[in-house]
Coordinates of C-alpha atoms in Angstrom, one line a residue:
M7 CA 37.9 71.6 7.6
K8 CA 40.2 74.5 7.0
D9 CA 38.5 76.7 9.7
L10 CA 39.0 73.8 12.1
A11 CA 42.8 73.3 11.0
R12 CA 43.3 77.1 11.5
F13 CA 41.8 76.8 14.8
E14 CA 44.1 73.8 15.8
S15 CA 46.9 76.0 14.9
V16 CA 46.0 78.7 17.1
V17 CA 45.4 76.7 19.8
V18 CA 48.9 74.6 19.6
R19 CA 50.5 78.0 19.1
G20 CA 49.1 79.5 22.1
M21 CA 49.7 76.6 24.2
L22 CA 53.4 76.6 23.3
L23 CA 53.7 80.2 24.0
G24 CA 51.8 80.0 27.2
I25 CA 54.3 77.5 28.4
F26 CA 57.2 79.7 27.5
V27 CA 55.9 82.8 29.4
T28 CA 54.7 80.5 32.3
G29 CA 58.1 79.0 32.6
M30 CA 60.0 82.5 32.5
V31 CA 57.9 84.2 35.0
A32 CA 58.3 80.9 37.2
E33 CA 62.1 81.0 37.0
F34 CA 62.5 84.9 38.0
V35 CA 59.3 85.4 40.1
K36 CA 59.8 83.4 43.3
P37 CA 56.0 83.3 44.6
V38 CA 54.9 81.7 41.1
G39 CA 58.1 79.3 41.2
D40 CA 57.2 78.3 44.6
A41 CA 53.6 77.8 43.7
L42 CA 54.4 75.5 40.8
Q43 CA 57.2 73.7 43.0
G44 CA 60.1 73.7 40.2
R45 CA 63.3 74.6 39.6
T46 CA 64.0 73.9 35.9
F47 CA 61.8 76.5 34.4
V48 CA 64.2 78.2 31.8
G49 CA 64.9 74.7 30.0
G50 CA 61.3 73.9 29.4
A51 CA 60.4 77.6 28.5
L52 CA 63.1 77.6 26.0
L53 CA 62.1 74.5 24.6
S54 CA 58.6 75.4 24.2
L55 CA 59.6 78.6 22.4
V56 CA 61.9 76.5 19.9
G57 CA 58.4 74.6 19.3
Y58 CA 56.5 77.4 18.8
V59 CA 59.1 79.0 16.2
L60 CA 59.5 75.6 14.3
Y61 CA 55.8 74.8 14.4
D62 CA 54.8 76.2 11.0
A63 CA 58.0 74.7 9.5
V64 CA 57.2 71.0 10.8
K65 CA 53.3 71.5 10.1
D66 CA 54.0 72.3 6.5
L67 CA 56.6 69.4 6.1
A68 CA 54.2 67.2 7.7
S69 CA 51.3 68.3 5.3
S70 CA 53.5 67.9 2.3
V71 CA 54.2 64.3 3.2
E72 CA 50.8 63.3 4.4
R73 CA 49.0 64.9 1.4
A74 CA 51.4 63.3 -1.1
P75 CA 49.1 61.2 -3.6
A76 CA 49.1 57.4 -3.4
R77 CA 48.8 57.0 -7.2
S78 CA 52.0 56.6 -9.1
R79 CA 50.6 58.1 -12.1
V80 CA 48.3 60.8 -12.9
R81 CA 46.7 63.0 -15.6
S82 CA 47.9 66.7 -16.6
S83 CA 44.3 67.7 -15.7
D84 CA 44.9 67.1 -12.3
L85 CA 47.6 69.9 -12.1
P86 CA 45.4 72.4 -10.5
E87 CA 44.8 70.2 -7.4
Y88 CA 48.6 70.1 -6.9
V89 CA 49.0 73.7 -7.2
R90 CA 46.2 74.0 -4.5
V91 CA 48.0 71.7 -2.0
A92 CA 51.2 73.6 -2.6
F93 CA 49.5 76.8 -1.7
D94 CA 48.5 75.2 1.5
A95 CA 52.0 76.2 2.7
R96 CA 53.6 79.3 4.0
K97 CA 56.3 79.1 1.8
V98 CA 55.6 77.9 -1.9
D99 CA 58.1 77.0 -4.5
I100 CA 56.6 75.7 -8.0
G101 CA 59.0 74.8 -10.8
F102 CA 57.7 73.9 -14.3
L103 CA 59.2 72.8 -17.5
G104 CA 57.2 72.3 -20.5
Y105 CA 55.6 73.8 -23.5
T106 CA 53.9 77.0 -22.8
G107 CA 52.9 76.7 -19.0
E108 CA 49.3 77.5 -19.9
T109 CA 47.6 74.9 -17.4
L110 CA 50.1 75.9 -14.7
K111 CA 49.3 79.5 -15.4
E112 CA 45.8 79.2 -15.0
A113 CA 45.9 77.1 -11.7
V114 CA 48.7 79.8 -10.1
Y115 CA 46.6 82.9 -11.4
E116 CA 43.6 81.2 -9.5
R117 CA 45.5 80.6 -6.2
L118 CA 46.8 84.1 -6.2
N119 CA 43.4 85.6 -6.7
L120 CA 42.2 83.5 -3.4
L121 CA 45.5 84.7 -1.7
L122 CA 44.6 88.1 -2.4
D123 CA 41.3 87.7 -0.8
G124 CA 42.8 86.5 2.1
N125 CA 42.1 82.8 1.6
G126 CA 45.3 81.0 2.3
Q127 CA 48.4 81.0 4.4
A128 CA 51.2 81.4 1.9
R129 CA 53.6 84.2 2.7
D130 CA 56.4 83.5 0.3
V131 CA 55.6 82.3 -3.3
S132 CA 58.2 81.6 -5.9
I133 CA 57.0 80.3 -9.4
R134 CA 59.8 79.5 -12.1
I135 CA 58.5 78.5 -15.4
L136 CA 60.7 77.0 -18.3
V137 CA 59.5 77.1 -21.9
P138 CA 61.3 76.6 -25.3
D139 CA 63.1 79.2 -26.9
F140 CA 60.8 80.0 -29.7
G141 CA 63.4 82.7 -31.2
R142 CA 65.3 79.6 -32.8
P143 CA 64.5 77.3 -35.6
M144 CA 63.0 74.1 -34.5
A145 CA 61.8 70.8 -35.5
L146 CA 59.1 70.8 -32.9
P147 CA 56.8 72.8 -33.2
S148 CA 56.8 73.0 -37.1
R149 CA 54.8 72.6 -40.0
V150 CA 53.9 69.2 -41.3
G151 CA 55.8 68.8 -44.5
P152 CA 54.4 67.0 -47.7
G153 CA 55.8 63.8 -46.6
G154 CA 55.4 64.2 -43.0
E155 CA 58.7 65.8 -42.4
P156 CA 58.9 69.0 -40.0
V157 CA 59.3 72.4 -41.5
D158 CA 60.3 75.2 -39.2
D159 CA 58.0 77.9 -39.3
P160 CA 58.7 81.4 -37.9
G161 CA 55.4 82.6 -37.9
F162 CA 54.2 79.5 -35.7
R163 CA 56.9 79.8 -33.3
N164 CA 56.2 83.6 -32.9
R165 CA 52.8 82.9 -32.3
L166 CA 53.6 80.5 -29.4
A167 CA 56.1 83.2 -28.0
D168 CA 53.5 85.6 -27.9
L169 CA 51.3 83.2 -25.9
C170 CA 54.0 82.9 -23.3
Q171 CA 54.5 86.4 -23.0
E172 CA 51.0 87.0 -22.5
Y173 CA 50.9 84.5 -19.8
D174 CA 53.7 86.1 -18.2
D175 CA 52.3 89.6 -18.4
Q176 CA 49.1 88.4 -16.8
L177 CA 50.7 87.0 -13.8
Q178 CA 53.1 90.0 -13.3
A179 CA 50.1 92.1 -13.5
K180 CA 48.5 89.9 -10.7
I181 CA 51.8 90.2 -8.7
E182 CA 51.6 93.7 -8.8
E183 CA 48.6 93.7 -6.7
F184 CA 50.6 92.2 -3.9
E185 CA 52.5 95.3 -3.4
Q186 CA 49.7 96.6 -1.0
V187 CA 49.4 93.3 0.8
R188 CA 51.9 93.2 3.8
G189 CA 53.6 90.3 4.8
V190 CA 53.4 88.5 1.3
R191 CA 56.1 88.1 -1.2
V192 CA 55.1 86.9 -4.6
T193 CA 57.7 86.2 -7.6
C194 CA 57.2 84.7 -11.2
E195 CA 59.9 84.2 -13.8
Y196 CA 59.9 82.7 -17.2
R197 CA 63.1 81.6 -18.8
L198 CA 63.8 80.0 -22.3
Y199 CA 65.7 76.6 -22.6
D200 CA 67.3 75.5 -25.9
G201 CA 65.6 72.3 -27.0
A202 CA 62.2 70.8 -28.2
P203 CA 59.3 70.4 -25.8
R204 CA 59.6 66.7 -24.9
D205 CA 59.5 66.5 -21.0
K206 CA 56.8 68.1 -18.7
I207 CA 58.0 68.6 -15.2
C208 CA 56.3 70.0 -12.0
I209 CA 58.2 70.4 -8.8
F210 CA 56.2 71.3 -5.8
N211 CA 57.8 72.6 -2.7
E212 CA 60.8 70.2 -3.2
S213 CA 58.7 67.5 -1.8
L214 CA 56.8 66.2 -4.8
V215 CA 57.7 66.1 -8.5
L216 CA 55.4 65.1 -11.6
H217 CA 57.0 64.1 -14.9
G218 CA 55.5 63.0 -18.2
L219 CA 56.5 62.8 -22.0
Y220 CA 54.4 65.2 -24.5
D221 CA 52.9 63.4 -27.5
V222 CA 54.9 64.8 -30.1
S223 CA 53.0 63.4 -33.0
V224 CA 49.9 65.5 -32.3
T225 CA 49.0 68.1 -35.0
M226 CA 46.8 71.0 -35.4
R227 CA 45.4 73.1 -38.0
W228 CA 46.3 76.7 -38.3
R229 CA 45.9 79.1 -41.3
G230 CA 45.1 76.2 -43.5
E231 CA 48.4 74.2 -42.6
R232 CA 48.8 71.6 -40.3
Y233 CA 51.4 71.9 -37.6
Y234 CA 53.1 69.4 -35.1
D235 CA 52.0 70.9 -31.7
P236 CA 52.5 68.8 -28.6
K237 CA 49.4 68.6 -26.1
G238 CA 50.3 68.4 -22.6
F239 CA 47.0 68.6 -20.9
Q240 CA 46.1 64.8 -21.3
T241 CA 49.7 63.7 -20.7
D242 CA 50.3 61.0 -18.1
L243 CA 52.6 62.1 -15.4
S244 CA 54.5 59.8 -13.0
V245 CA 54.7 60.7 -9.3
W246 CA 57.8 61.2 -6.9
S247 CA 57.1 62.0 -3.5
L248 CA 59.0 62.1 -0.3
R249 CA 56.5 59.3 1.0
D250 CA 58.4 57.1 -1.6
G251 CA 62.0 58.2 -0.9
A252 CA 63.8 61.3 -1.6
D253 CA 65.9 59.8 -4.5
G254 CA 63.4 60.8 -7.2
V255 CA 62.5 64.2 -5.8
V256 CA 66.1 65.1 -5.4
M257 CA 67.1 63.8 -8.9
W258 CA 64.4 66.0 -10.6
T259 CA 64.8 69.1 -8.5
K260 CA 68.5 69.1 -9.3
H261 CA 68.0 68.5 -13.0
F262 CA 65.4 71.6 -12.9
N263 CA 67.8 73.7 -11.2
D264 CA 70.9 73.0 -13.7
L265 CA 68.2 73.6 -16.8
W266 CA 67.3 76.9 -15.0
A267 CA 70.9 78.1 -14.4
L268 CA 71.7 77.5 -18.2
A269 CA 68.4 79.1 -19.4
S270 CA 68.1 82.5 -20.9
V271 CA 65.9 85.5 -20.0
P272 CA 63.0 86.0 -22.7
P273 CA 63.2 88.9 -25.0
W274 CA 60.3 90.4 -23.2
R275 CA 61.9 90.6 -20.2
R276 CA 65.6 91.8 -21.2
Q277 CA 66.4 95.6 -20.1
V278 CA 66.8 97.5 -23.1
P279 CA 69.9 99.8 -22.7
P280 CA 69.4 103.5 -22.7
I281 CA 70.1 105.4 -25.9
R282 CA 73.2 107.6 -25.7

């Protein structure tokens, strides 16, 4: 199917370019114009050139709308499929707000590997990931106290911060491999928001949004103690897409961008000033 779609794209673009060249030649080379018996070649040629230039943008938009899911709710385990669809566009823009971003990182890492191998048409990839500021005292995540009350635990928070840094380092190492790939730009940035990990938001190419709530009652055992540790892999996510109208997509995209503007750069990405 992908080979067929690529062939169709080449054919359509070739036809548009052929119309443009033929029209321009017919306008300025009299024998050709006489043979085609027309006098308005420049207009048609320029129109075909506009179609040629806009073809990819129109095709990407159509793909985003046509491939938007019909379901109103999905599982977090479906996230890799949404990442795959997003990477079918030439310009990829993914925004994520959540706990550590592990599920998204794995899916993006896989798509970047495929893109490096020449499998994919993405040429401009931007990934933005918002995670909690684990450097601050928190009620969630936290240690479960004797009566079930949350007890802040710096050691547990540091463990999660280290995980986020590890995921970021893995993605940055993969992105560095694209320095040798001409015509492909890839960026990925982590930022920290102030607050508990309650919402899980995924925005794909500003045309589709997934939103859900973490189960904040989930606990795990670590070093002999129990900890409140939200798990998002089985979180139910509501779906907003352009197919259903732009209001939901616009609302969540603005909310994410506003939070992004307020977020801070993580310590592992801050520039250390030189010693004087």
